[in-house]
XYZ file of C-alpha atoms in Angstrom:
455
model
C -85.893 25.344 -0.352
C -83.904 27.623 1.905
C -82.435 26.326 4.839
C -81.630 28.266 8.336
C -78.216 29.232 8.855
C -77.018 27.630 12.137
C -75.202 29.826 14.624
C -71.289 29.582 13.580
C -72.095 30.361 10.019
C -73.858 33.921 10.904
C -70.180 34.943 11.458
C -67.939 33.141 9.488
C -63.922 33.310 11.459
C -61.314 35.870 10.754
C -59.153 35.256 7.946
C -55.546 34.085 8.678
C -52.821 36.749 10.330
C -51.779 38.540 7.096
C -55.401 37.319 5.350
C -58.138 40.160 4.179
C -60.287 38.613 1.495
C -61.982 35.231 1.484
C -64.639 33.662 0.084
C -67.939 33.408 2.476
C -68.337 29.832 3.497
C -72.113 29.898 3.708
C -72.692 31.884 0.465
C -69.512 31.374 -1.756
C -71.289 31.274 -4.914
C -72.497 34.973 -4.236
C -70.655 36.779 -2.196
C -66.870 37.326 -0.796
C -65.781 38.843 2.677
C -62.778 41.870 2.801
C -61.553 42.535 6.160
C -62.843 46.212 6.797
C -60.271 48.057 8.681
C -60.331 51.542 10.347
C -58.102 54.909 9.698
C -57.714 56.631 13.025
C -56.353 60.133 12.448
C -53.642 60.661 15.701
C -52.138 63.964 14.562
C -52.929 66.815 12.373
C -55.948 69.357 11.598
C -58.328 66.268 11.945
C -57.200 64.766 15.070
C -59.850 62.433 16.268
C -62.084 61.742 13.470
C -62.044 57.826 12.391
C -62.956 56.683 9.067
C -64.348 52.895 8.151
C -63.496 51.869 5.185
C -66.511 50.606 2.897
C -65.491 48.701 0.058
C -62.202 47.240 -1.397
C -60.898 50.718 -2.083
C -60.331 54.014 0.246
C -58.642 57.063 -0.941
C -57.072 59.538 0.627
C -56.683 63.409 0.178
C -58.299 67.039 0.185
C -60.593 66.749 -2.779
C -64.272 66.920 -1.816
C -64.282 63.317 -3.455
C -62.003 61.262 -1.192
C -63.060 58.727 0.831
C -60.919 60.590 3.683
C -61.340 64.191 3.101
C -58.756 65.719 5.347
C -58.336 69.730 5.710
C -54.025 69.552 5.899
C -52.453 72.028 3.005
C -49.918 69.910 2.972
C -51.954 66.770 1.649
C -52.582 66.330 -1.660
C -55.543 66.280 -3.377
C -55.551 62.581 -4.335
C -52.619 61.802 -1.573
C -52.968 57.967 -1.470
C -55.094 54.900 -1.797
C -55.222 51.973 0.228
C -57.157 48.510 -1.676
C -57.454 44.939 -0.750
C -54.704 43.424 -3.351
C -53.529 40.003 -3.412
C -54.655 39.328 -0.309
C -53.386 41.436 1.885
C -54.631 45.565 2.468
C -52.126 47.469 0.542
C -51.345 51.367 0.249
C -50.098 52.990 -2.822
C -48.714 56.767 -3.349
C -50.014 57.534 -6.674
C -46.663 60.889 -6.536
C -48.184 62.969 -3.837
C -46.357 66.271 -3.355
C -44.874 65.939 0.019
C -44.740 61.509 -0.085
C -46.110 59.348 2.380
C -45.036 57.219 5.241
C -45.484 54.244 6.991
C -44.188 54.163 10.546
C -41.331 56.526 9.395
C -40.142 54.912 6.280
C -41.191 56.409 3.000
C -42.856 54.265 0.635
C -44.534 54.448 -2.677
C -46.134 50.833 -2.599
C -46.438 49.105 0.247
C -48.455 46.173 2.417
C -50.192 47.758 5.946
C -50.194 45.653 9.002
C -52.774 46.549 12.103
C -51.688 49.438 14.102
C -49.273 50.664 11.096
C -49.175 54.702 11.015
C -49.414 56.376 8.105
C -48.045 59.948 7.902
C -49.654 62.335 5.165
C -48.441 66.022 4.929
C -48.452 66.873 8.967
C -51.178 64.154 9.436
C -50.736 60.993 11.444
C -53.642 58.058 10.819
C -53.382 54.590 12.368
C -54.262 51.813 10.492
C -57.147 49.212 12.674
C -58.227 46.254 11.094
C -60.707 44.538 13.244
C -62.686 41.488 12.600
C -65.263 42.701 10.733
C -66.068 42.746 7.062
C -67.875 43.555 4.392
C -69.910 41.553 2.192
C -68.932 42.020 -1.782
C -71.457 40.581 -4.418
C -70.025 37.841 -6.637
C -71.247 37.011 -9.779
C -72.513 33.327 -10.570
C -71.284 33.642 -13.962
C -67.665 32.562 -15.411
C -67.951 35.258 -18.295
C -68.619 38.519 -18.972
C -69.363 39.586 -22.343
C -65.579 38.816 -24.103
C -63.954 38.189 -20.634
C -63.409 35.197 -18.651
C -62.571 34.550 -15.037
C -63.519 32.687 -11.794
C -61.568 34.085 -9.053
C -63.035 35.772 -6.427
C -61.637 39.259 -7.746
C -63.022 38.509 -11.482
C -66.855 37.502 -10.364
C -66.678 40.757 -7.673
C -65.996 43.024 -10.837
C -68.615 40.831 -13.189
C -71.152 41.830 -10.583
C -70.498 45.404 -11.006
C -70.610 45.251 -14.729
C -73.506 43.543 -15.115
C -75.608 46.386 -13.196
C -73.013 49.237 -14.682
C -74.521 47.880 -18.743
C -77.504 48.290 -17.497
C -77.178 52.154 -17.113
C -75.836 54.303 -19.521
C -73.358 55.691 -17.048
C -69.885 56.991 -17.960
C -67.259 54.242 -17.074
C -63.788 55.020 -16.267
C -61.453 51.830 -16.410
C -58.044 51.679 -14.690
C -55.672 48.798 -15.153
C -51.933 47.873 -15.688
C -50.996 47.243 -19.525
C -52.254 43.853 -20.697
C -55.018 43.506 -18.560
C -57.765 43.730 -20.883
C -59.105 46.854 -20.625
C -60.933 47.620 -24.288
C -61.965 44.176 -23.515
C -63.919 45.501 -20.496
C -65.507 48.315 -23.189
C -66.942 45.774 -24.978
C -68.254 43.673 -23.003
C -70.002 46.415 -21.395
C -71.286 47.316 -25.205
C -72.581 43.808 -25.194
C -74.272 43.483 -22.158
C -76.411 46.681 -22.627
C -79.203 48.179 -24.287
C -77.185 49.618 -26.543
C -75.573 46.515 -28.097
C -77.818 47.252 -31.212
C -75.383 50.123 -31.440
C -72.152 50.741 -33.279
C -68.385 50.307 -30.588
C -66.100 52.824 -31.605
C -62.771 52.675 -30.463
C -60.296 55.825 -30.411
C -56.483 55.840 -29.124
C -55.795 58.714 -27.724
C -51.997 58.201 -27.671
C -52.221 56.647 -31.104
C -53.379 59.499 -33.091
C -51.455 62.647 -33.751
C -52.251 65.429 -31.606
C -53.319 67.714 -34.471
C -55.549 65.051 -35.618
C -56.988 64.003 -32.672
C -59.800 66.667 -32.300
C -61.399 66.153 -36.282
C -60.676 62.522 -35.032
C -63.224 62.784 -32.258
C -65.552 65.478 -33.546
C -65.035 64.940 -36.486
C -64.986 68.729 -39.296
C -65.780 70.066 -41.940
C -64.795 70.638 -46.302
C -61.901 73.253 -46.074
C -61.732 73.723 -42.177
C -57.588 72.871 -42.897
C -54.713 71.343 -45.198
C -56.568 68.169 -46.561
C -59.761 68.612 -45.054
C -61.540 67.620 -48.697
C -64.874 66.367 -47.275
C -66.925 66.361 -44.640
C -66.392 63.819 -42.092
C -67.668 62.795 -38.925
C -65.942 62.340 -35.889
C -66.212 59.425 -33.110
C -68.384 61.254 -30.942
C -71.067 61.686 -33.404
C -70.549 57.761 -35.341
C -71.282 56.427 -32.580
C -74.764 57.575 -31.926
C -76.593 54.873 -30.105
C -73.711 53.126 -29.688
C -70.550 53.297 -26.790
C -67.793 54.962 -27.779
C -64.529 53.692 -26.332
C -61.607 56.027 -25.924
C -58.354 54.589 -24.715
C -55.206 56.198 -23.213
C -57.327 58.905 -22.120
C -54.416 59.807 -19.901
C -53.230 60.925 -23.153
C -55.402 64.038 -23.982
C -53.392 67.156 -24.196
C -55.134 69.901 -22.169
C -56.359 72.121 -24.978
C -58.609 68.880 -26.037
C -59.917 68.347 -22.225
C -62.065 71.475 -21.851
C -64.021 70.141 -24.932
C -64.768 66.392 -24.557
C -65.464 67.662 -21.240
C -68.268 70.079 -22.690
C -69.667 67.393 -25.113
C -69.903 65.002 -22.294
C -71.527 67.172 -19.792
C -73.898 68.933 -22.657
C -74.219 66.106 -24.596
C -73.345 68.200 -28.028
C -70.413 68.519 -30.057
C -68.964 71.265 -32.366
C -67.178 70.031 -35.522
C -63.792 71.506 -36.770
C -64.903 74.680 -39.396
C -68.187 75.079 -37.571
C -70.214 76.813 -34.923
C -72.945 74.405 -34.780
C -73.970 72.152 -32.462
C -74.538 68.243 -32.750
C -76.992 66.355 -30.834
C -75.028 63.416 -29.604
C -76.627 60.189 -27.950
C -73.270 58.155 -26.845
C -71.976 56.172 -23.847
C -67.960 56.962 -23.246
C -66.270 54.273 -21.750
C -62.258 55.265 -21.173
C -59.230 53.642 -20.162
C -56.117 54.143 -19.148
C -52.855 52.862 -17.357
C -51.982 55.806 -16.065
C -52.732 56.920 -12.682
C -55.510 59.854 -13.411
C -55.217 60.749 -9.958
C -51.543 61.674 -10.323
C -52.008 63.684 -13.386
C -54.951 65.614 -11.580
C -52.334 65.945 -9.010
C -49.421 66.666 -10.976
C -51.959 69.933 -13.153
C -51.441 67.471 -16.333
C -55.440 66.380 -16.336
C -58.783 68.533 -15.525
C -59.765 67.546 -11.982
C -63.586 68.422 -13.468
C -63.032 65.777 -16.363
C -61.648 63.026 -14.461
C -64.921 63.336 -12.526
C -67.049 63.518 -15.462
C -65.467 60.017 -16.870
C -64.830 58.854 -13.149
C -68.581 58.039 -12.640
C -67.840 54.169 -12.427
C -64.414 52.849 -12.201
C -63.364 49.546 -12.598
C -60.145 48.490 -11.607
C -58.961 45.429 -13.366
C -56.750 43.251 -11.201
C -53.179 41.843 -13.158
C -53.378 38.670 -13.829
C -50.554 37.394 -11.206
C -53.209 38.106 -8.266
C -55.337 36.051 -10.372
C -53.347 32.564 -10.969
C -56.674 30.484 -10.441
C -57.789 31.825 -13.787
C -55.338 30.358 -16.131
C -56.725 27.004 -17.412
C -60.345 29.002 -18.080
C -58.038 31.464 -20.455
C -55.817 29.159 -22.058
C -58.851 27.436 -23.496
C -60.745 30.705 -23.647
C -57.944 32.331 -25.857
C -57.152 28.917 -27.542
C -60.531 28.552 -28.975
C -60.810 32.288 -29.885
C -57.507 31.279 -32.136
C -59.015 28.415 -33.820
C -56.861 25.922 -31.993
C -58.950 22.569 -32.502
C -57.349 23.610 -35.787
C -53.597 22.549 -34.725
C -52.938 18.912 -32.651
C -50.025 21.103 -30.603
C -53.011 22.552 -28.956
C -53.259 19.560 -26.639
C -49.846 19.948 -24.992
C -50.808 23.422 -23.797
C -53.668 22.245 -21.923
C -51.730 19.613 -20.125
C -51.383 20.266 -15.979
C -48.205 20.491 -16.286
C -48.002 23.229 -18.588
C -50.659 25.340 -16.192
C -48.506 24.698 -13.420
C -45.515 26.245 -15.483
C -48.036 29.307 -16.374
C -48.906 29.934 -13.016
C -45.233 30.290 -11.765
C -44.663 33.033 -14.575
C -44.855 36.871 -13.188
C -46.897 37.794 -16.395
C -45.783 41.508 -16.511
C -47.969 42.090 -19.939
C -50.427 40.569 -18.134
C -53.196 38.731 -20.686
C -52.182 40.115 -23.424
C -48.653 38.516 -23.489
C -50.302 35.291 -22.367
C -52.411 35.210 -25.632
C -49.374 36.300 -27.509
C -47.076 33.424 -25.491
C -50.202 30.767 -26.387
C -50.520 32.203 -30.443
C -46.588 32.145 -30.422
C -46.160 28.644 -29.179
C -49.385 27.413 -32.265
C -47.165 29.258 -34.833
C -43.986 27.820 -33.791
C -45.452 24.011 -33.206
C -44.159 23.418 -30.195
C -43.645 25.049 -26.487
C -41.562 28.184 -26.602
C -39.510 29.439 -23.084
C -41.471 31.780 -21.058
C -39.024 34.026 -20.855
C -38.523 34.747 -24.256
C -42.086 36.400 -23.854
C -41.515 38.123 -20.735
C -38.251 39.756 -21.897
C -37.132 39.682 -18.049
C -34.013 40.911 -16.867
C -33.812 38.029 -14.285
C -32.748 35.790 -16.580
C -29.333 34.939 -16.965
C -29.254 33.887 -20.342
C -31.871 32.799 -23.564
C -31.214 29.290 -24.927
C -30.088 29.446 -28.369
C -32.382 27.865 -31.109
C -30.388 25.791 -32.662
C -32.519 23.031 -33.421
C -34.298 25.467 -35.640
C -33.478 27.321 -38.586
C -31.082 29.857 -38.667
C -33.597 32.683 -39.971
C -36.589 31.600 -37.185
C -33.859 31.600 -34.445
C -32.631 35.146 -35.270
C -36.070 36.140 -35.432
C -37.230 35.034 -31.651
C -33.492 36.483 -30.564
C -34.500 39.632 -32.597
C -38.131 40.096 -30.510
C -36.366 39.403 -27.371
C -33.956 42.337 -28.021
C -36.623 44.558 -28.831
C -38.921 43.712 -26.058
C -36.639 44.205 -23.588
C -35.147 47.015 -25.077
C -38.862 48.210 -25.149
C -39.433 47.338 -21.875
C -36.677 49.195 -20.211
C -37.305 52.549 -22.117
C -40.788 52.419 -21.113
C -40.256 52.451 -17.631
C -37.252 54.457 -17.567
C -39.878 56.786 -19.290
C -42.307 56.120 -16.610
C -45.152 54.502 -18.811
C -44.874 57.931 -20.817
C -45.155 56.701 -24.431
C -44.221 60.209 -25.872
C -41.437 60.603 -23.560
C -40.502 56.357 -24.840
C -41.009 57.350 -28.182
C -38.388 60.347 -28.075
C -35.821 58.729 -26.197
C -36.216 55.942 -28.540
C -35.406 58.731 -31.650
C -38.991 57.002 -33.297
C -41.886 57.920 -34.221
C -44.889 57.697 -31.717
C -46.979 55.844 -33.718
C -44.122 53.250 -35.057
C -43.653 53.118 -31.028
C -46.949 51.919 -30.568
C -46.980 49.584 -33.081
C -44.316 48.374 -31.465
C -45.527 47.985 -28.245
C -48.764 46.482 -29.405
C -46.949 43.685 -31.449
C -44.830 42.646 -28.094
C -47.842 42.521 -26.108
C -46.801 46.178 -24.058
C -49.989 47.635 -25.001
């Protein structure tokens, strides 16, 4: 039986000083508030026009596609985005050509505050967040498909999965490294109509560039060196099916003008031939890359990243999400089999959560499964750091309760994690760019990175 709201929960009160997101105290099974806030432009070709933000994420720029369109040349076309992160309404300069500001200082990540000014190319817009918000759909559910998570951020993206499977819609998913994004594929796979279907995954950083094209449309006997049979390429095996291509930020620009063409016509061409496929696929792709700078920077096809942009799902890091931890512990615990091993136990214990939940988790869930399947190997607890590889630490404690041979072994992966770590972002996330600078092999780099949880 539904009940009638009284009159102080028609409104519920503004969130604390600092405080955007909260969880609807009439509704909070179903819904969560974000403080909407206001960009008023002050200076520049659009002086006088105010925009309202109208969901979690606004961007700014001169493509027809931003939230804020503005008409300055000196703007880029993806300038800047401001989201609702961790609480708090943050702005983020994905490498704009001229930078951005706020209140004079340059910044390339940063928190707003009301009245804040943000200066764009020769544009001026102040930042006005009022007491209003907006009303974002939760999710009842816990999981998703292979996914798992009850904070607020977590049910809001459930939601939009659960009408996105519905559709056959291109889906374009965004996330640091770790966070779980081929797990997002799948469970999209799952929850659709086209579960019946094959999931085919392709790496687009993980297979050679000369490859990469018989790889996705697949070619023909004889089209080149080693080409012996025929052999179909992702596009066309997974007919009926989703296809899932990560590191899409990867795609060298001859390839672009193609998968473009295959997803817009819905036909593909194999190597050796001029004739067209049919094709009946859903592309989900990922990437940690920011597509926005490589459309700004000429190194991705501003008409592509439309085609995949459709949907996008950003997938918060698992810091901003620290209420989640005891539902993945057990979630990735049982997925390893651990009713299996009686050490299991002392990684459930509050205490142990507690210790989680103070960690920084820079690989995200990934290195937390890793940590959890390290620690059931081992037997026993093993020092976050080890995992995290972070540069904070003075010191690791040597292992000398342990065999000589084990104990060079974690020293061994903490050397080549950080060592890992530090080339990758001197490389800035540019795996090629690691790889060289590493003197490897790009593939031996990413079997690297996948084995220390980077990836």
């Amino acid at each position: 039986m539904r009940t009638r709201k009284s009159k102080e929960e028609k409104e519920p009160p503004a969130p604390k000083a600092g405080g955007t997101i909260e969880v609807a105290p009439s509704d909070a099974a179903r819904r969560m508030l974000v403080r909407q806030f206001r960009l008023r432009i002050i200076a520049g070709p659009d002086t006088g026009a105010v925009h309202v933000s109208q969901g979690a994420r606004m961007v700014i720029g001169t493509d027809e596609s931003a939230d804020v369109r503005l008409s300055d040349r000196t703007v880029s076309r993806f300038h800047c985005e401001i989201s609702h992160s961790d609480g708090m309404v943050v702005l983020r300069d994905p490498g704009s050509r001229n930078g951005t500001l706020i209140d004079g200082v340059p910044v390339f990540h940063a928190a707003l505050c009301d009245r804040a000014v943000i200066s764009v190319g020769r544009t001026q817009l102040r930042v006005e967040i009022g007491p209003e918000h907006i009303k974002i759909p939760l999710s009842e559910r816990e999981r998703f498909g292979t996914m798992a998570g009850r904070a607020p951020s977590m049910r809001a993206l459930f939601a939009m999965l659960e009408r996105v499977a519905a559709s056959d819609a291109t889906v374009l998913v965004e996330g640091e490294t770790g966070t779980g994004k081929e797990a997002v594929a799948e469970s999209i796979h799952r929850e659709s109509p086209r579960n019946k279907g094959p999931f085919i995954v392709v790496d687009c950083g993980a297979v050679p560039h000369d490859l990469l094209e018989s790889e996705l449309f697949g070619h023909e006997k004889g089209s080149f060196t080693g080409a012996v049979n025929r052999r179909e390429g992702a596009l066309e095996a997974a007919s009926g099916g989703t296809l899932f291509l990560d590191e899409i930020g990867e795609l060298s620009n001859d390839l672009q003008p193609k998968l473009l063409r295959a997803l817009e016509r819905r036909e593909i061409k194999r190597v050796g031939t001029n004739q067209y496929l049919p094709i009946d696929v859903r592309v989900v792709a990922a990437t940690n890359r920011n597509l926005r700078a490589e459309v700004n920077a000429k190194r991705f096809r501003p008409d592509l990243f439309y085609r995949l942009a459709v949907v996008q799902v950003h997938l918060p890091p698992l810091r901003e999400r620290p209420e989640d931890l005891p539902l993945l512990v057990e979630h990735i615990l049982k997925s390893l089999g651990a009713n299996e091993h009686p050490e299991a136990d002392a990684l459930r214990t509050p205490a142990f959560l507690e210790e989680l939940a103070r960690h920084a988790w820079p690989g995200n869930v990934r290195e937390l499964r890793n940590y959890l399947e390290r620690c059931l190997a081992l037997r026993e607890r093993q020092p976050l750091n080890m995992e995290s590889g972070s540069t904070e630490q003075a010191g690791v404690p040597i292992a000398s309760h342990r065999p000589l041979r084990e104990a060079r072994e974690q020293w061994t992966a903490y050397c080549e994690r950080r060592y890992l770590d530090d080339v990758l972002s001197a490389s800035g996330g540019n795996v090629t760019a690691a790889a060289r600078a590493a003197g490897v092999d790009r593939i031996h780099f990413y079997r690297l990175l996948w084995r220390h949880g980077l990836k």
